[in-house]
Short mmCIF file of C-alpha atoms in Angstrom, two decimals:
data_model
loop_
_atom_site.label_atom_id
_atom_site.label_comp_id
_atom_site.label_asym_id
_atom_site.label_seq_id
_atom_site.Cartn_x
_atom_site.Cartn_y
_atom_site.Cartn_z
CA MET A 1 30.94 15.34 -25.97
CA ASP A 2 27.21 17.34 -25.77
CA LYS A 3 26.07 18.56 -22.88
CA LYS A 4 23.38 15.74 -22.62
CA GLU A 5 25.86 13.26 -22.78
CA GLN A 6 27.85 14.90 -19.72
CA ALA A 7 24.75 15.42 -17.35
CA VAL A 8 23.75 11.90 -17.82
CA ASN A 9 27.40 10.56 -17.37
CA PRO A 10 28.85 13.16 -15.15
CA LEU A 11 31.65 10.51 -14.43
CA VAL A 12 32.45 10.29 -18.09
CA ARG A 13 33.16 14.28 -18.04
CA LYS A 14 35.09 14.22 -14.88
CA GLU A 15 37.47 11.45 -16.78
CA ARG A 16 37.63 13.97 -19.51
CA GLU A 17 38.68 16.52 -17.18
CA GLU A 18 41.08 14.51 -15.34
CA PRO A 19 42.94 12.72 -18.13
CA GLY A 20 45.74 10.79 -16.80
CA ASP A 21 46.46 7.27 -15.11
CA ARG A 22 46.80 7.09 -11.17
CA ALA A 23 49.91 5.20 -10.05
CA GLY A 24 50.31 2.11 -10.35
CA VAL A 25 46.48 1.44 -11.61
CA ALA A 26 45.62 0.43 -15.20
CA ARG A 27 43.08 3.00 -16.65
CA ILE A 28 39.74 2.68 -17.70
CA ASN A 29 37.42 4.32 -19.67
CA ARG A 30 33.81 3.94 -18.04
CA ARG A 31 31.97 5.21 -21.02
CA GLN A 32 33.71 2.52 -23.34
CA VAL A 33 33.32 -0.73 -20.61
CA LEU A 34 29.83 0.24 -20.66
CA THR A 35 29.25 0.19 -23.70
CA THR A 36 31.52 -2.59 -24.71
CA LEU A 37 29.52 -4.51 -22.03
CA GLY A 38 25.71 -3.90 -23.66
CA ALA A 39 22.98 -5.04 -22.24
CA ALA A 40 24.07 -8.26 -21.54
CA GLY A 41 27.17 -7.53 -19.83
CA VAL A 42 25.08 -5.43 -17.65
CA LEU A 43 22.59 -7.45 -16.55
CA THR A 44 25.89 -9.62 -15.43
CA MET A 45 27.19 -7.66 -13.45
CA ALA A 46 23.86 -6.75 -12.08
CA GLY A 47 23.38 -9.85 -10.89
CA GLY A 48 27.12 -9.64 -9.41
CA LEU A 49 26.17 -6.60 -7.19
CA LEU A 50 23.20 -7.82 -6.27
CA SER A 51 24.38 -11.04 -4.75
CA GLY A 52 27.82 -8.88 -3.35
CA GLY A 53 30.22 -9.86 -5.78
CA ILE A 54 30.93 -7.00 -8.08
CA ALA A 55 34.85 -7.64 -9.11
CA SER A 56 33.24 -11.04 -10.24
CA ALA A 57 29.81 -9.30 -12.44
CA LEU A 58 32.73 -7.18 -13.85
CA GLU A 59 35.06 -9.46 -14.81
CA ALA A 60 32.39 -11.65 -15.89
CA GLY A 61 30.58 -9.33 -17.93
CA ALA A 62 33.15 -8.03 -19.23
CA PRO A 63 35.12 -9.05 -22.48
CA ALA A 64 38.85 -9.99 -23.11
CA GLY A 65 40.83 -6.58 -22.50
CA ALA A 66 38.06 -4.32 -21.92
CA MET A 67 39.30 -4.34 -18.20
CA GLY A 68 43.27 -3.24 -19.36
CA GLU A 69 46.17 -5.24 -17.56
CA LYS A 70 45.75 -6.53 -14.33
CA LYS A 71 48.37 -5.81 -12.11
CA PRO A 72 49.84 -7.72 -8.64
CA GLY A 73 48.62 -7.07 -5.63
CA ASN A 74 46.37 -7.74 -2.30
CA GLY A 75 42.90 -6.36 -4.01
CA ASN A 76 42.33 -3.68 -2.22
CA GLY A 77 44.49 -0.45 -3.27
CA ASN A 78 46.69 0.10 -5.78
CA GLY A 79 47.48 -2.81 -8.50
CA SER A 80 44.08 -4.12 -8.57
CA PRO A 81 41.29 -3.32 -10.68
CA HIS A 82 39.19 -3.04 -7.03
CA ALA A 83 39.60 0.38 -7.17
CA ALA A 84 38.14 1.55 -10.78
CA ILE A 85 35.92 -0.64 -10.19
CA GLU A 86 34.53 1.18 -7.11
CA GLU A 87 34.39 4.02 -9.52
CA LEU A 88 32.01 2.52 -11.27
CA ARG A 89 29.57 1.83 -8.48
CA GLU A 90 27.90 4.89 -8.50
CA GLU A 91 27.52 4.92 -12.39
CA LEU A 92 26.15 1.28 -12.54
CA GLU A 93 24.05 1.48 -10.01
CA ALA A 94 22.61 4.72 -11.50
CA ARG A 95 21.68 2.89 -14.95
CA LEU A 96 20.26 0.00 -13.07
CA ARG A 97 17.48 2.37 -11.20
CA SER A 98 15.98 2.45 -14.71
CA GLU A 99 16.34 0.10 -18.11
CA ALA A 100 16.37 3.52 -19.35
CA ALA A 101 18.54 5.31 -17.15
CA LEU A 102 21.51 6.34 -19.44
CA THR A 103 18.99 7.10 -22.55
CA ALA A 104 16.75 9.08 -20.49
CA VAL A 105 15.21 12.11 -21.01
CA ASN A 106 17.42 14.57 -17.83
CA LEU A 107 14.56 17.42 -16.51
CA SER A 108 17.27 19.59 -16.08
CA TRP A 109 18.38 20.05 -20.06
CA TYR A 110 14.71 21.89 -20.71
CA GLY A 111 15.47 24.27 -17.93
CA ALA A 112 13.82 23.38 -15.03
CA ALA A 113 15.05 25.10 -12.16
CA GLY A 114 14.42 23.03 -9.01
CA ASP A 115 14.34 25.68 -6.21
CA GLY A 116 10.93 24.76 -4.89
CA ILE A 117 9.85 28.70 -6.71
CA THR A 118 10.50 28.67 -9.80
CA ASP A 119 7.15 26.97 -11.49
CA ASP A 120 8.55 24.16 -13.97
CA THR A 121 5.43 23.32 -15.61
CA ALA A 122 6.51 24.44 -19.14
CA ALA A 123 9.94 22.72 -18.89
CA TRP A 124 7.88 19.67 -17.70
CA ASN A 125 6.10 19.55 -20.49
CA ALA A 126 9.06 19.80 -22.81
CA ALA A 127 10.86 17.91 -21.63
CA MET A 128 7.84 14.95 -21.42
CA ALA A 129 7.29 15.59 -24.88
CA ASP A 130 10.68 14.69 -25.56
CA VAL A 131 10.34 11.02 -24.44
CA PRO A 132 10.22 8.13 -27.03
CA ALA A 133 8.34 5.63 -26.79
CA GLY A 134 9.18 3.23 -23.72
CA GLY A 135 11.94 5.88 -22.65
CA ALA A 136 12.41 7.90 -19.75
CA LEU A 137 11.73 11.04 -17.91
CA TYR A 138 15.08 12.07 -15.15
CA VAL A 139 14.07 14.02 -12.56
CA PRO A 140 17.31 15.24 -10.93
CA PRO A 141 18.22 16.26 -7.59
CA GLY A 142 16.06 19.09 -6.52
CA THR A 143 12.50 20.53 -5.91
CA TYR A 144 10.76 21.10 -8.54
CA TYR A 145 7.28 23.25 -8.33
CA SER A 146 4.20 23.25 -10.55
CA ALA A 147 1.04 25.11 -9.26
CA SER A 148 -1.11 23.59 -11.69
CA GLY A 149 0.68 20.12 -10.87
CA PHE A 150 2.75 17.78 -13.33
CA LEU A 151 1.05 16.30 -16.30
CA CYS A 152 1.67 12.95 -17.87
CA GLU A 153 -0.81 12.24 -20.80
CA ARG A 154 1.38 8.94 -22.46
CA GLY A 155 1.99 5.70 -21.45
CA ASP A 156 4.85 4.20 -22.29
CA ILE A 157 7.03 5.30 -20.18
CA THR A 158 9.25 5.15 -16.75
CA ILE A 159 9.41 8.51 -14.48
CA PHE A 160 11.72 8.56 -11.95
CA GLY A 161 14.16 10.41 -9.48
CA ALA A 162 17.31 9.77 -6.87
CA GLY A 163 15.20 9.19 -4.38
CA THR A 164 13.97 11.89 -2.00
CA SER A 165 15.93 14.51 -3.47
CA SER A 166 14.32 14.28 -6.55
CA HIS A 167 10.98 16.30 -5.21
CA LEU A 168 7.69 16.90 -6.85
CA THR A 169 5.46 19.45 -5.12
CA THR A 170 2.49 22.21 -6.01
CA GLU A 171 -0.37 23.85 -4.90
CA ALA A 172 -3.43 22.45 -1.96
CA GLN A 173 -6.61 20.73 -3.56
CA THR A 174 -3.82 20.12 -6.63
CA ASN A 175 -2.47 16.48 -8.22
CA THR A 176 1.30 16.87 -7.72
CA LEU A 177 1.37 14.29 -10.77
CA LEU A 178 -2.17 13.51 -13.04
CA ILE A 179 -0.81 10.30 -15.11
CA GLY A 180 -4.49 10.11 -17.95
CA LYS A 181 -6.00 11.74 -20.11
CA SER A 182 -7.98 14.34 -19.07
CA ASP A 183 -11.20 12.93 -21.03
CA ARG A 184 -10.66 9.91 -19.23
CA ILE A 185 -11.85 7.87 -21.72
CA THR A 186 -8.47 7.12 -23.73
CA ARG A 187 -6.45 4.64 -22.51
CA VAL A 188 -2.69 4.95 -20.88
CA ARG A 189 -0.95 1.66 -20.92
CA ASN A 190 2.56 0.94 -19.14
CA VAL A 191 3.67 3.89 -16.52
CA ASN A 192 5.83 3.42 -14.23
CA VAL A 193 7.43 6.10 -11.49
CA HIS A 194 10.15 5.38 -8.66
CA SER A 195 12.55 6.96 -6.26
CA LEU A 196 10.54 10.27 -6.39
CA LYS A 197 9.19 12.27 -3.80
CA PHE A 198 6.04 13.90 -3.67
CA SER A 199 4.16 16.96 -1.41
CA GLN A 200 1.46 19.27 -1.68
CA LYS A 201 0.92 22.90 -0.02
CA PRO A 202 -1.18 22.42 3.14
CA GLY A 203 -4.53 23.12 2.48
CA PRO A 204 -8.04 21.79 2.73
CA SER A 205 -9.00 18.55 1.55
CA GLY A 206 -11.05 17.28 -1.32
CA SER A 207 -14.32 16.42 -0.79
CA GLY A 208 -13.75 12.70 -2.15
CA GLY A 209 -14.33 10.35 -5.34
CA ALA A 210 -12.80 11.95 -8.33
CA ASN A 211 -11.96 15.70 -6.37
CA ASN A 212 -9.64 13.75 -3.75
CA PHE A 213 -6.07 15.12 -4.86
CA ALA A 214 -3.10 12.97 -4.20
CA GLY A 215 0.60 12.83 -4.43
CA VAL A 216 0.34 10.52 -7.65
CA LYS A 217 -3.29 10.37 -8.93
CA VAL A 218 -3.51 7.48 -11.78
CA TRP A 219 -6.43 8.24 -13.76
CA PHE A 220 -7.88 5.47 -16.42
CA VAL A 221 -4.42 3.87 -16.73
CA ASP A 222 -3.86 0.04 -17.53
CA ARG A 223 -0.16 -1.57 -15.70
CA ALA A 224 0.87 1.54 -13.97
CA VAL A 225 3.14 0.87 -11.25
CA VAL A 226 4.29 3.60 -8.54
CA HIS A 227 7.42 2.19 -6.29
CA ASN A 228 9.84 3.18 -4.21
CA ASN A 229 8.59 6.74 -3.54
CA ASP A 230 8.30 9.31 -1.04
CA PHE A 231 4.85 10.77 -0.11
CA GLU A 232 4.96 14.09 2.86
CA GLU A 233 2.03 15.74 3.61
CA CYS A 234 -0.18 14.60 1.02
CA ASP A 235 -4.36 14.66 0.74
CA VAL A 236 -4.11 11.03 -0.58
CA CYS A 237 -0.48 9.61 -1.72
CA ILE A 238 -1.88 7.73 -4.46
CA SER A 239 -4.52 7.21 -6.27
CA PHE A 240 -5.55 4.76 -8.42
CA GLY A 241 -9.00 5.69 -9.92
CA GLY A 242 -11.20 4.58 -13.71
CA GLY A 243 -13.09 5.86 -15.79
CA ASN A 244 -15.90 8.56 -17.08
CA SER A 245 -19.15 8.61 -15.79
CA SER A 246 -20.70 8.27 -19.34
CA LEU A 247 -19.56 4.73 -19.43
CA GLY A 248 -20.73 1.56 -18.23
CA PHE A 249 -19.41 -1.38 -16.78
CA PRO A 250 -16.33 -2.59 -17.65
CA GLY A 251 -15.48 -0.61 -19.74
CA ARG A 252 -14.28 2.39 -17.87
CA VAL A 253 -12.66 -0.43 -14.64
CA THR A 254 -9.02 -0.40 -15.52
CA TYR A 255 -6.30 -3.39 -14.79
CA ARG A 256 -3.34 -4.55 -12.76
CA ASN A 257 -2.15 -1.18 -11.04
CA ALA A 258 0.41 -1.50 -8.11
CA ALA A 259 1.68 0.22 -4.86
CA VAL A 260 4.38 -1.48 -3.93
CA MET A 261 7.37 0.12 -0.92
CA ASN A 262 6.40 3.36 -0.97
CA ARG A 263 6.62 5.21 2.43
CA MET A 264 3.68 7.74 3.42
CA LEU A 265 4.35 10.89 6.04
CA ASN A 266 1.96 12.68 7.89
CA THR A 267 -0.91 11.78 5.43
CA ASN A 268 -4.07 14.09 5.31
CA LYS A 269 -6.91 11.72 4.30
CA MET A 270 -6.42 8.50 2.67
CA GLY A 271 -2.64 6.26 1.56
CA VAL A 272 -4.15 4.26 -1.43
CA GLU A 273 -6.99 4.87 -2.94
CA VAL A 274 -8.19 2.09 -5.16
CA PHE A 275 -11.34 3.10 -7.31
CA PHE A 276 -13.02 0.81 -9.77
CA GLN A 277 -9.99 -1.56 -10.31
CA ASN A 278 -9.57 -5.16 -11.22
CA HIS A 279 -6.31 -6.56 -9.69
CA ALA A 280 -4.68 -3.89 -8.01
CA ILE A 281 -1.96 -4.11 -5.88
CA VAL A 282 -1.17 -2.60 -2.48
CA TYR A 283 1.61 -4.11 -1.27
CA ALA A 284 4.69 -2.84 1.29
CA ASN A 285 3.95 0.12 2.13
CA GLN A 286 4.68 2.07 5.01
CA MET A 287 2.28 4.39 6.17
CA ILE A 288 2.79 6.86 8.99
CA ASN A 289 0.89 9.36 10.73
CA GLU A 290 2.96 10.86 13.91
CA GLU A 291 0.39 12.64 14.60
CA GLY A 292 -2.66 11.04 14.63
CA TYR A 293 -5.43 10.70 11.92
CA LYS A 294 -6.94 14.47 10.87
CA VAL A 295 -10.21 13.93 9.20
CA ALA A 296 -13.31 11.14 9.53
CA GLU A 297 -12.59 9.23 5.72
CA SER A 298 -9.50 8.79 7.35
CA HIS A 299 -8.49 5.29 5.47
CA ALA A 300 -4.47 4.10 4.94
CA VAL A 301 -5.91 2.10 1.76
CA ARG A 302 -9.18 2.29 0.56
CA LEU A 303 -10.61 -0.43 -2.39
CA ILE A 304 -13.93 0.42 -3.72
CA GLY A 305 -15.74 -0.89 -6.68
CA SER A 306 -12.75 -2.92 -7.14
CA HIS A 307 -12.48 -6.69 -7.88
CA HIS A 308 -9.72 -9.43 -7.25
CA SER A 309 -7.25 -6.34 -5.20
CA MET A 310 -4.60 -7.94 -2.88
CA CYS A 311 -3.32 -5.90 -0.21
CA CYS A 312 -0.71 -6.78 1.77
CA ASP A 313 2.16 -6.45 4.36
CA ASN A 314 1.79 -3.16 4.72
CA ASP A 315 2.78 -0.91 7.29
CA VAL A 316 0.22 1.36 9.39
CA TYR A 317 -0.11 3.17 12.43
CA ARG A 318 -2.59 6.02 13.24
CA PHE A 319 -5.04 6.08 10.67
CA ARG A 320 -8.80 5.74 11.36
CA THR A 321 -9.24 2.49 9.57
CA GLY A 322 -6.23 0.29 8.74
CA VAL A 323 -8.20 -1.01 5.66
CA SER A 324 -11.67 -0.22 4.10
CA THR A 325 -13.03 -2.76 1.24
CA GLN A 326 -17.16 -1.58 -0.74
CA GLY A 327 -19.03 -1.04 -2.79
CA GLY A 328 -19.34 1.75 -5.16
CA ASN A 329 -21.60 3.99 -6.88
CA SER A 330 -20.75 6.15 -10.74
CA LEU A 331 -23.33 5.74 -12.68
CA GLY A 332 -24.12 2.53 -11.81
CA TYR A 333 -22.96 0.41 -8.30
CA ARG A 334 -20.34 -2.07 -8.31
CA GLU A 335 -19.44 -3.85 -5.18
CA SER A 336 -15.91 -5.18 -4.27
CA ASP A 337 -15.34 -8.63 -5.20
CA ASN A 338 -12.40 -11.24 -4.70
CA PHE A 339 -10.26 -9.30 -1.91
CA LEU A 340 -7.49 -10.46 -0.27
CA ILE A 341 -6.22 -8.64 2.62
CA SER A 342 -2.99 -10.21 3.88
CA GLY A 343 0.16 -10.43 6.56
CA ASN A 344 -0.79 -6.04 7.03
CA ARG A 345 0.02 -4.60 10.16
CA PHE A 346 -1.84 -2.30 11.28
CA ARG A 347 -1.21 -0.11 14.96
CA GLN A 348 -3.56 1.94 16.65
CA CYS A 349 -5.91 2.65 14.36
CA VAL A 350 -9.49 3.19 15.45
CA LYS A 351 -11.08 0.41 13.22
CA GLY A 352 -8.20 -2.20 11.64
CA ILE A 353 -9.87 -3.31 8.62
CA GLN A 354 -13.74 -2.51 7.78
CA GLY A 355 -15.64 -4.03 4.64
CA PHE A 356 -19.16 -2.75 3.68
CA GLU A 357 -21.98 -1.76 0.83
CA GLY A 358 -21.18 -4.79 -0.54
CA ALA A 359 -17.86 -6.41 0.16
CA TYR A 360 -17.67 -9.96 -1.33
CA ASN A 361 -15.79 -13.25 -1.49
CA GLY A 362 -13.03 -12.31 0.48
CA HIS A 363 -9.78 -13.29 2.80
CA VAL A 364 -8.35 -11.41 5.53
CA LEU A 365 -5.42 -13.58 6.45
CA MET A 366 -3.42 -13.14 9.30
CA ASN A 367 -2.73 -9.21 9.78
CA VAL A 368 -1.66 -8.35 13.38
CA ILE A 369 -4.59 -5.61 14.72
CA GLU A 370 -2.43 -3.79 17.15
CA HIS A 371 -4.06 -1.46 20.02
CA VAL A 372 -7.51 -1.01 18.26
CA ARG A 373 -9.49 1.48 19.93
CA GLU A 374 -12.86 0.77 18.15
CA PHE A 375 -13.04 -2.40 16.37
CA GLY A 376 -10.47 -4.94 14.86
CA ILE A 377 -12.47 -6.29 12.06
CA GLU A 378 -15.84 -4.93 10.89
CA PHE A 379 -18.55 -6.06 8.21
CA ARG A 380 -21.82 -4.46 8.07
CA GLN A 381 -24.64 -3.82 5.63
CA GLU A 382 -24.64 0.16 4.31
CA LYS A 383 -27.29 1.49 1.54
CA ASN A 384 -26.78 -1.11 -1.83
CA GLY A 385 -25.45 -4.43 0.02
CA GLY A 386 -23.62 -6.71 3.54
CA TRP A 387 -21.24 -9.36 2.70
CA ASP A 388 -21.41 -12.52 1.69
CA ASN A 389 -18.40 -15.47 1.27
CA LEU A 390 -15.99 -13.92 3.89
CA ILE A 391 -13.01 -16.01 5.56
CA VAL A 392 -11.38 -14.15 8.69
CA GLU A 393 -8.13 -17.14 9.39
CA GLY A 394 -5.24 -16.28 11.62
CA ASN A 395 -5.38 -12.91 12.69
CA LEU A 396 -4.40 -11.21 15.86
CA ILE A 397 -6.33 -8.74 17.07
CA SER A 398 -5.58 -6.56 20.51
CA ALA A 399 -7.18 -3.59 21.96
CA ASP A 400 -5.71 -0.67 22.58
CA PRO A 401 -5.02 -0.61 26.57
CA SER A 402 -5.46 3.36 27.07
CA SER A 403 -9.20 3.33 25.21
CA THR A 404 -11.57 3.79 27.95
CA SER A 405 -15.13 4.29 25.99
CA GLY A 406 -17.67 1.58 25.59
CA GLY A 407 -18.02 -1.10 22.64
CA GLN A 408 -14.90 -2.41 21.50
CA ARG A 409 -14.89 -4.92 20.19
CA GLY A 410 -12.69 -8.05 18.48
CA ALA A 411 -14.71 -8.31 15.69
CA THR A 412 -18.16 -7.67 15.01
CA PHE A 413 -20.09 -8.97 11.84
CA THR A 414 -24.25 -7.34 11.28
CA ALA A 415 -26.51 -8.32 7.75
CA GLY A 416 -23.91 -11.06 6.10
CA GLN A 417 -24.58 -14.25 4.81
CA ARG A 418 -21.36 -16.55 4.95
CA LEU A 419 -18.57 -16.40 7.38
CA VAL A 420 -16.03 -18.87 9.07
CA PHE A 421 -13.64 -16.89 11.98
CA ARG A 422 -11.86 -19.80 12.37
CA GLY A 423 -7.72 -19.72 13.92
CA ASN A 424 -7.73 -15.91 15.08
CA GLN A 425 -7.06 -13.88 18.43
CA SER A 426 -8.44 -11.53 20.07
CA VAL A 427 -7.07 -10.20 23.43
CA GLY A 428 -7.89 -7.58 25.80
CA PHE A 429 -11.16 -6.09 24.52
CA GLY A 430 -12.76 -4.27 27.87
CA ASN A 431 -9.99 -4.22 30.14
CA SER A 432 -9.46 -0.74 30.67
CA GLN A 433 -13.24 0.16 29.66
CA THR A 434 -15.37 2.13 32.32
CA SER A 435 -19.13 2.06 30.47
CA GLY A 436 -20.39 -0.64 27.94
CA THR A 437 -20.12 -3.62 26.94
CA ALA A 438 -17.16 -5.51 25.13
CA TYR A 439 -17.17 -8.07 22.81
CA HIS A 440 -14.61 -10.56 21.19
CA VAL A 441 -16.73 -11.45 18.41
CA TYR A 442 -20.37 -10.30 17.74
CA VAL A 443 -22.57 -11.88 14.77
CA SER A 444 -26.30 -10.56 14.06
CA ALA A 445 -27.94 -10.80 11.68
CA ILE A 446 -26.43 -13.31 9.43
CA GLY A 447 -28.71 -15.24 6.43
CA ARG A 448 -27.25 -17.87 5.83
CA ILE A 449 -24.23 -19.27 8.56
CA ALA A 450 -21.62 -18.10 10.45
CA VAL A 451 -18.65 -20.75 12.00
CA ILE A 452 -16.70 -19.31 14.58
CA GLU A 453 -13.69 -22.30 15.43
CA SER A 454 -10.45 -23.16 16.88
CA ASN A 455 -10.29 -19.22 18.03
CA TYR A 456 -8.42 -17.71 21.00
CA PHE A 457 -10.11 -15.27 23.38
CA GLU A 458 -8.63 -13.44 26.65
CA ASP A 459 -9.82 -10.62 28.62
CA SER A 460 -9.72 -9.48 32.38
CA PHE A 461 -13.05 -8.46 32.67
CA TYR A 462 -14.30 -4.97 34.26
CA LEU A 463 -16.52 -5.66 36.48
CA SER A 464 -18.72 -2.60 36.88
CA SER A 465 -22.33 -1.74 36.45
CA GLY A 466 -22.56 -4.18 34.47
CA SER A 467 -20.14 -3.68 32.45
CA ARG A 468 -18.02 -6.66 30.98
CA ASN A 469 -16.72 -8.34 27.89
CA LEU A 470 -19.18 -11.33 26.67
CA GLY A 471 -17.14 -13.24 24.49
CA VAL A 472 -19.22 -13.79 21.50
CA ARG A 473 -22.50 -12.77 21.15
CA VAL A 474 -24.95 -14.04 18.56
CA LEU A 475 -28.21 -12.68 18.46
CA ASN A 476 -31.20 -11.84 15.18
CA ASN A 477 -29.90 -14.37 12.99
CA GLU A 478 -31.89 -15.90 10.95
CA LYS A 479 -30.33 -19.21 10.65
CA THR A 480 -27.63 -21.34 12.12
CA VAL A 481 -24.40 -20.32 13.84
CA ILE A 482 -21.44 -22.46 14.71
CA SER A 483 -19.43 -21.55 17.96
CA ARG A 484 -16.46 -24.22 19.19
CA ASN A 485 -13.25 -25.24 19.75
CA ASN A 486 -12.83 -22.15 21.16
CA VAL A 487 -10.79 -20.87 24.25
CA PHE A 488 -11.94 -18.30 26.07
CA VAL A 489 -9.77 -17.01 29.07
CA SER A 490 -10.78 -14.75 31.52
CA PRO A 491 -11.05 -14.63 35.42
CA SER A 492 -14.79 -15.63 35.82
CA PRO A 493 -15.69 -17.31 33.21
CA ASN A 494 -18.93 -18.01 31.97
CA PRO A 495 -20.14 -20.50 29.64
CA ALA A 496 -24.39 -18.91 29.26
CA GLU A 497 -22.45 -15.01 29.27
CA GLN A 498 -19.16 -16.00 26.85
CA ASN A 499 -20.18 -17.54 24.62
CA ALA A 500 -24.35 -17.18 23.77
CA GLN A 501 -27.46 -16.41 21.75
CA SER A 502 -29.93 -13.09 23.54
CA SER A 503 -32.36 -13.49 20.36
CA GLY A 504 -33.18 -14.42 16.95
CA ASN A 505 -34.89 -17.78 14.94
CA GLY A 506 -31.16 -19.16 14.73
CA GLN A 507 -29.70 -21.88 16.37
CA LEU A 508 -26.89 -21.38 18.92
CA VAL A 509 -24.21 -25.03 17.97
CA LYS A 510 -21.70 -24.75 20.33
CA GLY A 511 -20.72 -28.64 19.16
CA PHE A 512 -21.22 -31.94 16.81
CA PRO A 513 -24.25 -33.87 17.11
CA GLY A 514 -24.27 -35.45 20.36
CA LEU A 515 -21.36 -33.26 21.94
CA ASP A 516 -23.37 -30.40 23.62
CA ASP A 517 -20.29 -27.54 24.25
CA MET A 518 -16.71 -27.87 22.72
CA ASN A 519 -15.66 -24.53 23.64
CA ASP A 520 -13.30 -24.41 26.91
CA TYR A 521 -13.56 -22.04 29.15
CA LEU A 522 -10.44 -21.28 31.45
CA GLN A 523 -9.82 -19.03 34.73
CA ALA A 524 -7.22 -16.35 33.89
#
């Protein structure tokens, strides 16, 4: 057996070094079992592992005779195959971690030190060159450093490690792992990165756009999946970017990339950046800033000039903005279109969700926005465009009780076209303010129609020098705003103040024709 086989199959090596049977237990050759089972057998065993039936899965997948003769016993000690099955568990789980784990190229074969000091760039490049199409590069436990960052300029590859013990790191203002061609023109496809840890040394952040440095930067790649990784102290954790400034749309837009179930700790700037993408998915990531955000451009997720993007079920703590969706400029303007922001939890952010400069055809559904310091949800106009055709439904928004600054708003919508704000709860805005005016919903300069209905608003006004929560405030709208079937709960309910129009040519409608006001104003 050569050294490559030993590195991938440590349990096989151990068996060679320690021949002989245990007392009363049939000896199993692990290598022979795995080889005999083949792909189909391993898949059968995988199903058993996932359902908790390891023994039954092994027996179901193994051909007759592969397991050896069973001995009588109680199933937990000598005289049973269970002891041998437990010895197989680690090897099987390592194999199941990647479809190519037993045939993966191992970074350690090429002289990588993994001590966090030695520059392992040359070893990385040599290993990368030896990975066949459809193959995998395995990063064993260790801390691997590259002064210039690690590079993957090819597709049809899986890069994976053993979890947080497999650590890639680099200098400040450097991408830890850059995937894609340096010319940003030649497309790369089908890259899978998982079970690794990424970091960058402390230093100043990049200046934005292509100058944002990331733990994993995916540049002009289709179908990249970055999942189940750990990121710590990165400028940007994951960046999906498309194209070259010499190409027009849609030529430089990339497709179907995903950031799934990653853990991001103490991010300097952004968790996930999605830049000129179609069908991108940001799902079930955990993003935590223990000491709060560090720069003004702090977004857990930022969608720029991207279509059909989904941001769902993420857990975000103490960023400046939870999710930002906007249009973008890179030799031509491109709006963000057909986006879904759903099921996320944003805690102690300045803003929960914001959209501007071209955010069209969006759904903001069933998010929890807790202890927001300024705006729970904000959509506005800026530079090239505003927003249109927006549905905001089923969200829970609460104000930070420790914030005393004025101007808190549960949701604010300015300079857009069509809005439905339905079935949301807004609680506590203005309760702790010592100055300024708070609102549950603020609607201004709507070009077509806004419908605000079936929402629940609750606060305990701070009454001092005219400071209070004015509920739903409508002003300077060109067309109709409908505010009906809402519940307002406050210490001093007043329909004329809580659900009112200040100015504008448009009409505020509080009910259906013939019904003056269909809202409820309740005493807290």
